[in-house]
Amino acid sequence: MNDFKAVVMTPQIYRYVREQAGRPSAVQEKLIARTLELGDSAEMQIPHEQAVLLSLLVKITGAQTVVEVGTYTGYSTLAFAQALPPSGKVITCDVSAEWTSIAEEAWQAAGVRDRIDLRLGAAAQTLAEMPEEPVIDLVFIDADKVGYVHYWDLLVPRVRQGGLLLADNTLYYGEAAGDQPEGNAAAIDAFNRFVLSDQRVESVLVPIADGLTMARKR
């Protein structure tokens, strides 16, 4: 296969890519700074260019209802909510009251708190309790990697035909592509294989950030 179009992401190229996404807003910059104060867990925040992509996907699909699995400090949630119309809703699931309290401050400051339905608790239970009708327009999974397949199976039937499903970290630092991935990388590799064989969707893995799987429900 020809691979001459594949670009190795050097620091210089990555800086250039980030510049094309524009500068974060004042609220976003404050949220980035506040998240960095948390230390090692800050790596769970999506990069700004990915947030811009998520916002664009909401607008392109005309989404009204977004379901997010994994809130953390709410950068992706904020991106979704700001892109939605005033009548839209992001249902976001997490288990941490501490991290999501930081998120809520940012959502309030951005004026979109009323578009966000934060549900604390085990995501699998939260999703299982949702109506079974296929009314969700867009899904974003960015939580515990071993749970991805289960979350996917719970969500696909609830997504409308033509709706979009997104899963983050599907390269997992590149380790998912290894000969013998282990731990979370193995879970992601199993998820990727599952999605590829899932006849309910058509999908592609895009090498943005740590890998983003994009799928359209048939």
mmCIF file of C-alpha atoms in Angstrom, residues 7-214:
data_model
loop_
_atom_site.group_PDB
_atom_site.id
_atom_site.type_symbol
_atom_site.label_atom_id
_atom_site.label_comp_id
_atom_site.label_asym_id
_atom_site.label_seq_id
_atom_site.Cartn_x
_atom_site.Cartn_y
_atom_site.Cartn_z
ATOM 1 C CA VAL A 7 3.099 12.553 7.748
ATOM 2 C CA VAL A 8 5.146 11.827 10.865
ATOM 3 C CA MET A 9 3.967 14.255 13.551
ATOM 4 C CA THR A 10 7.066 16.163 14.620
ATOM 5 C CA PRO A 11 6.862 18.891 17.299
ATOM 6 C CA GLN A 12 7.158 21.551 14.591
ATOM 7 C CA ILE A 13 4.325 20.081 12.546
ATOM 8 C CA TYR A 14 2.183 19.652 15.640
ATOM 9 C CA ARG A 15 2.639 23.321 16.565
ATOM 10 C CA TYR A 16 1.514 24.182 13.047
ATOM 11 C CA VAL A 17 -1.567 21.947 13.373
ATOM 12 C CA ARG A 18 -2.493 23.570 16.680
ATOM 13 C CA GLU A 19 -2.197 27.020 15.148
ATOM 14 C CA GLN A 20 -4.754 26.087 12.494
ATOM 15 C CA ALA A 21 -7.304 25.361 15.222
ATOM 16 C CA GLY A 22 -7.158 28.946 16.478
ATOM 17 C CA ARG A 23 -6.631 30.084 20.036
ATOM 18 C CA PRO A 24 -8.736 28.771 22.898
ATOM 19 C CA SER A 25 -11.238 31.216 24.370
ATOM 20 C CA ALA A 26 -10.603 32.803 27.762
ATOM 21 C CA VAL A 27 -12.856 30.206 29.403
ATOM 22 C CA GLN A 28 -11.040 27.377 27.630
ATOM 23 C CA GLU A 29 -7.621 28.745 28.593
ATOM 24 C CA LYS A 30 -8.673 28.955 32.229
ATOM 25 C CA LEU A 31 -9.996 25.393 32.120
ATOM 26 C CA ILE A 32 -6.752 24.135 30.554
ATOM 27 C CA ALA A 33 -4.731 25.858 33.281
ATOM 28 C CA ARG A 34 -6.983 24.570 36.057
ATOM 29 C CA THR A 35 -6.761 21.031 34.674
ATOM 30 C CA LEU A 36 -2.963 21.168 34.486
ATOM 31 C CA GLU A 37 -2.942 21.852 38.210
ATOM 32 C CA LEU A 38 -4.328 18.337 38.755
ATOM 33 C CA GLY A 39 -0.998 16.802 37.730
ATOM 34 C CA ASP A 40 -0.675 13.537 35.844
ATOM 35 C CA SER A 41 -4.406 13.120 35.243
ATOM 36 C CA ALA A 42 -4.354 16.253 33.056
ATOM 37 C CA GLU A 43 -3.330 14.078 30.120
ATOM 38 C CA MET A 44 -6.965 12.936 30.006
ATOM 39 C CA GLN A 45 -8.052 16.338 28.720
ATOM 40 C CA ILE A 46 -8.463 16.350 24.960
ATOM 41 C CA PRO A 47 -6.242 18.802 23.045
ATOM 42 C CA HIS A 48 -7.775 22.008 21.752
ATOM 43 C CA GLU A 49 -7.624 21.016 18.084
ATOM 44 C CA GLN A 50 -9.658 17.910 18.871
ATOM 45 C CA ALA A 51 -12.217 20.029 20.701
ATOM 46 C CA VAL A 52 -12.531 22.188 17.592
ATOM 47 C CA LEU A 53 -13.144 19.056 15.525
ATOM 48 C CA LEU A 54 -15.847 17.883 17.945
ATOM 49 C CA SER A 55 -17.580 21.248 17.658
ATOM 50 C CA LEU A 56 -17.466 21.085 13.880
ATOM 51 C CA LEU A 57 -18.938 17.580 13.881
ATOM 52 C CA VAL A 58 -21.879 18.756 15.977
ATOM 53 C CA LYS A 59 -22.558 21.542 13.499
ATOM 54 C CA ILE A 60 -22.037 19.359 10.412
ATOM 55 C CA THR A 61 -24.433 16.678 11.666
ATOM 56 C CA GLY A 62 -26.969 19.143 13.029
ATOM 57 C CA ALA A 63 -26.894 17.234 16.305
ATOM 58 C CA GLN A 64 -29.406 18.099 19.006
ATOM 59 C CA THR A 65 -28.665 15.292 21.464
ATOM 60 C CA VAL A 66 -25.105 14.307 22.392
ATOM 61 C CA VAL A 67 -24.143 11.553 24.836
ATOM 62 C CA GLU A 68 -20.646 11.601 26.294
ATOM 63 C CA VAL A 69 -19.085 8.815 28.343
ATOM 64 C CA GLY A 70 -16.276 10.306 30.412
ATOM 65 C CA THR A 71 -16.437 13.983 31.394
ATOM 66 C CA TYR A 72 -13.226 14.593 33.347
ATOM 67 C CA THR A 73 -12.926 18.401 33.667
ATOM 68 C CA GLY A 74 -15.336 19.018 30.837
ATOM 69 C CA TYR A 75 -13.285 20.378 27.918
ATOM 70 C CA SER A 76 -14.965 18.126 25.360
ATOM 71 C CA THR A 77 -18.361 18.678 26.980
ATOM 72 C CA LEU A 78 -17.840 22.411 26.645
ATOM 73 C CA ALA A 79 -16.955 22.005 22.966
ATOM 74 C CA PHE A 80 -20.150 20.056 22.332
ATOM 75 C CA ALA A 81 -22.385 22.405 24.305
ATOM 76 C CA GLN A 82 -21.072 25.551 22.634
ATOM 77 C CA ALA A 83 -21.711 24.036 19.208
ATOM 78 C CA LEU A 84 -25.264 22.939 19.997
ATOM 79 C CA PRO A 85 -28.311 25.134 19.430
ATOM 80 C CA PRO A 86 -29.898 26.518 22.636
ATOM 81 C CA SER A 87 -32.419 23.664 22.557
ATOM 82 C CA GLY A 88 -29.689 21.014 22.362
ATOM 83 C CA LYS A 89 -28.472 18.819 25.194
ATOM 84 C CA VAL A 90 -25.250 17.045 26.155
ATOM 85 C CA ILE A 91 -25.772 14.125 28.514
ATOM 86 C CA THR A 92 -22.359 13.494 30.044
ATOM 87 C CA CYS A 93 -21.438 10.613 32.357
ATOM 88 C CA ASP A 94 -18.681 10.446 34.954
ATOM 89 C CA VAL A 95 -17.931 9.098 38.417
ATOM 90 C CA SER A 96 -15.892 11.981 39.847
ATOM 91 C CA ALA A 97 -17.650 14.812 41.661
ATOM 92 C CA GLU A 98 -14.268 16.512 42.173
ATOM 93 C CA TRP A 99 -13.277 16.675 38.528
ATOM 94 C CA THR A 100 -16.741 17.523 37.256
ATOM 95 C CA SER A 101 -17.058 20.390 39.746
ATOM 96 C CA ILE A 102 -14.193 22.031 37.849
ATOM 97 C CA ALA A 103 -16.088 21.336 34.638
ATOM 98 C CA GLU A 104 -19.273 22.909 35.951
ATOM 99 C CA GLU A 105 -17.461 26.152 36.770
ATOM 100 C CA ALA A 106 -16.267 26.377 33.166
ATOM 101 C CA TRP A 107 -19.662 25.520 31.716
ATOM 102 C CA GLN A 108 -21.272 28.204 33.867
ATOM 103 C CA ALA A 109 -18.669 30.771 32.856
ATOM 104 C CA ALA A 110 -19.260 29.956 29.178
ATOM 105 C CA GLY A 111 -23.023 30.346 29.565
ATOM 106 C CA VAL A 112 -23.886 26.799 28.477
ATOM 107 C CA ARG A 113 -24.585 25.064 31.791
ATOM 108 C CA ASP A 114 -28.272 24.739 30.883
ATOM 109 C CA ARG A 115 -27.370 22.620 27.825
ATOM 110 C CA ILE A 116 -25.507 20.024 29.898
ATOM 111 C CA ASP A 117 -27.033 17.129 31.836
ATOM 112 C CA LEU A 118 -24.296 15.757 34.114
ATOM 113 C CA ARG A 119 -24.986 12.266 35.430
ATOM 114 C CA LEU A 120 -22.683 10.924 38.123
ATOM 115 C CA GLY A 121 -22.405 7.169 38.568
ATOM 116 C CA ALA A 122 -21.371 4.059 36.692
ATOM 117 C CA ALA A 123 -21.681 4.881 32.994
ATOM 118 C CA ALA A 124 -22.929 1.421 32.024
ATOM 119 C CA GLN A 125 -25.873 1.772 34.381
ATOM 120 C CA THR A 126 -26.567 5.342 33.253
ATOM 121 C CA LEU A 127 -26.622 4.269 29.608
ATOM 122 C CA ALA A 128 -28.744 1.183 30.264
ATOM 123 C CA GLU A 129 -31.356 3.360 31.972
ATOM 124 C CA MET A 130 -31.696 5.666 28.961
ATOM 125 C CA PRO A 131 -34.709 5.266 26.662
ATOM 126 C CA GLU A 132 -34.171 2.569 24.052
ATOM 127 C CA GLU A 133 -35.501 4.667 21.170
ATOM 128 C CA PRO A 134 -32.812 5.613 18.591
ATOM 129 C CA VAL A 135 -32.827 9.368 19.148
ATOM 130 C CA ILE A 136 -29.189 10.166 19.965
ATOM 131 C CA ASP A 137 -27.424 12.150 17.252
ATOM 132 C CA LEU A 138 -23.814 11.918 18.394
ATOM 133 C CA VAL A 139 -21.857 9.832 20.904
ATOM 134 C CA PHE A 140 -18.374 10.380 22.333
ATOM 135 C CA ILE A 141 -16.710 7.627 24.372
ATOM 136 C CA ASP A 142 -13.654 8.700 26.353
ATOM 137 C CA ALA A 143 -13.600 6.717 29.587
ATOM 138 C CA ASP A 144 -12.159 3.470 30.983
ATOM 139 C CA LYS A 145 -10.778 1.542 28.040
ATOM 140 C CA VAL A 146 -11.921 -1.920 29.153
ATOM 141 C CA GLY A 147 -15.495 -0.636 29.086
ATOM 142 C CA TYR A 148 -15.478 0.629 25.509
ATOM 143 C CA VAL A 149 -17.075 -2.412 23.882
ATOM 144 C CA HIS A 150 -19.867 -2.500 26.455
ATOM 145 C CA TYR A 151 -20.545 1.235 26.157
ATOM 146 C CA TRP A 152 -20.586 0.906 22.375
ATOM 147 C CA ASP A 153 -23.083 -1.953 22.493
ATOM 148 C CA LEU A 154 -25.347 0.014 24.809
ATOM 149 C CA LEU A 155 -25.212 3.124 22.645
ATOM 150 C CA VAL A 156 -25.411 1.890 19.051
ATOM 151 C CA PRO A 157 -29.094 0.867 19.331
ATOM 152 C CA ARG A 158 -29.895 4.260 20.858
ATOM 153 C CA VAL A 159 -28.249 6.266 18.049
ATOM 154 C CA ARG A 160 -30.418 7.321 15.141
ATOM 155 C CA GLN A 161 -29.764 6.061 11.631
ATOM 156 C CA GLY A 162 -27.029 8.231 10.165
ATOM 157 C CA GLY A 163 -25.916 9.287 13.648
ATOM 158 C CA LEU A 164 -22.261 9.555 14.603
ATOM 159 C CA LEU A 165 -20.320 7.541 17.157
ATOM 160 C CA LEU A 166 -16.857 8.683 18.271
ATOM 161 C CA ALA A 167 -14.356 6.868 20.482
ATOM 162 C CA ASP A 168 -11.194 8.517 21.766
ATOM 163 C CA ASN A 169 -7.693 7.120 22.428
ATOM 164 C CA THR A 170 -8.048 4.357 19.851
ATOM 165 C CA LEU A 171 -4.324 4.355 19.150
ATOM 166 C CA TYR A 172 -3.497 4.434 22.864
ATOM 167 C CA TYR A 173 -0.058 6.057 22.554
ATOM 168 C CA GLY A 174 0.478 3.846 19.482
ATOM 169 C CA GLU A 175 0.573 0.771 21.721
ATOM 170 C CA ALA A 176 -2.681 -0.639 20.308
ATOM 171 C CA ALA A 177 -0.840 -1.222 17.033
ATOM 172 C CA GLY A 178 1.864 -3.296 18.714
ATOM 173 C CA ASP A 179 2.380 -6.993 18.072
ATOM 174 C CA GLN A 180 1.281 -7.937 21.571
ATOM 175 C CA PRO A 181 -0.484 -5.022 23.249
ATOM 176 C CA GLU A 182 -1.111 -5.289 26.962
ATOM 177 C CA GLY A 183 -3.444 -3.738 29.515
ATOM 178 C CA ASN A 184 -5.456 -0.794 28.222
ATOM 179 C CA ALA A 185 -3.747 -1.046 24.835
ATOM 180 C CA ALA A 186 -5.011 -4.618 24.500
ATOM 181 C CA ALA A 187 -8.514 -3.481 25.446
ATOM 182 C CA ILE A 188 -8.374 -0.767 22.790
ATOM 183 C CA ASP A 189 -7.065 -3.217 20.177
ATOM 184 C CA ALA A 190 -9.982 -5.537 20.984
ATOM 185 C CA PHE A 191 -12.379 -2.598 20.700
ATOM 186 C CA ASN A 192 -10.940 -1.550 17.345
ATOM 187 C CA ARG A 193 -11.352 -5.061 15.999
ATOM 188 C CA PHE A 194 -14.905 -5.151 17.339
ATOM 189 C CA VAL A 195 -15.866 -1.886 15.645
ATOM 190 C CA LEU A 196 -14.268 -2.933 12.368
ATOM 191 C CA SER A 197 -16.450 -6.041 12.297
ATOM 192 C CA ASP A 198 -19.620 -4.283 13.544
ATOM 193 C CA GLN A 199 -22.062 -4.421 10.642
ATOM 194 C CA ARG A 200 -24.293 -1.814 12.294
ATOM 195 C CA VAL A 201 -21.807 0.942 11.431
ATOM 196 C CA GLU A 202 -19.260 2.103 8.884
ATOM 197 C CA SER A 203 -16.105 3.402 10.527
ATOM 198 C CA VAL A 204 -12.611 4.809 10.227
ATOM 199 C CA LEU A 205 -9.781 5.453 12.704
ATOM 200 C CA VAL A 206 -8.402 8.966 12.305
ATOM 201 C CA PRO A 207 -4.873 9.689 13.655
ATOM 202 C CA ILE A 208 -5.715 12.907 15.467
ATOM 203 C CA ALA A 209 -4.424 13.299 19.037
ATOM 204 C CA ASP A 210 -4.320 9.756 20.506
ATOM 205 C CA GLY A 211 -6.515 8.292 17.769
ATOM 206 C CA LEU A 212 -10.202 8.973 17.146
ATOM 207 C CA THR A 213 -12.568 6.338 15.789
ATOM 208 C CA MET A 214 -15.461 7.794 13.816
#
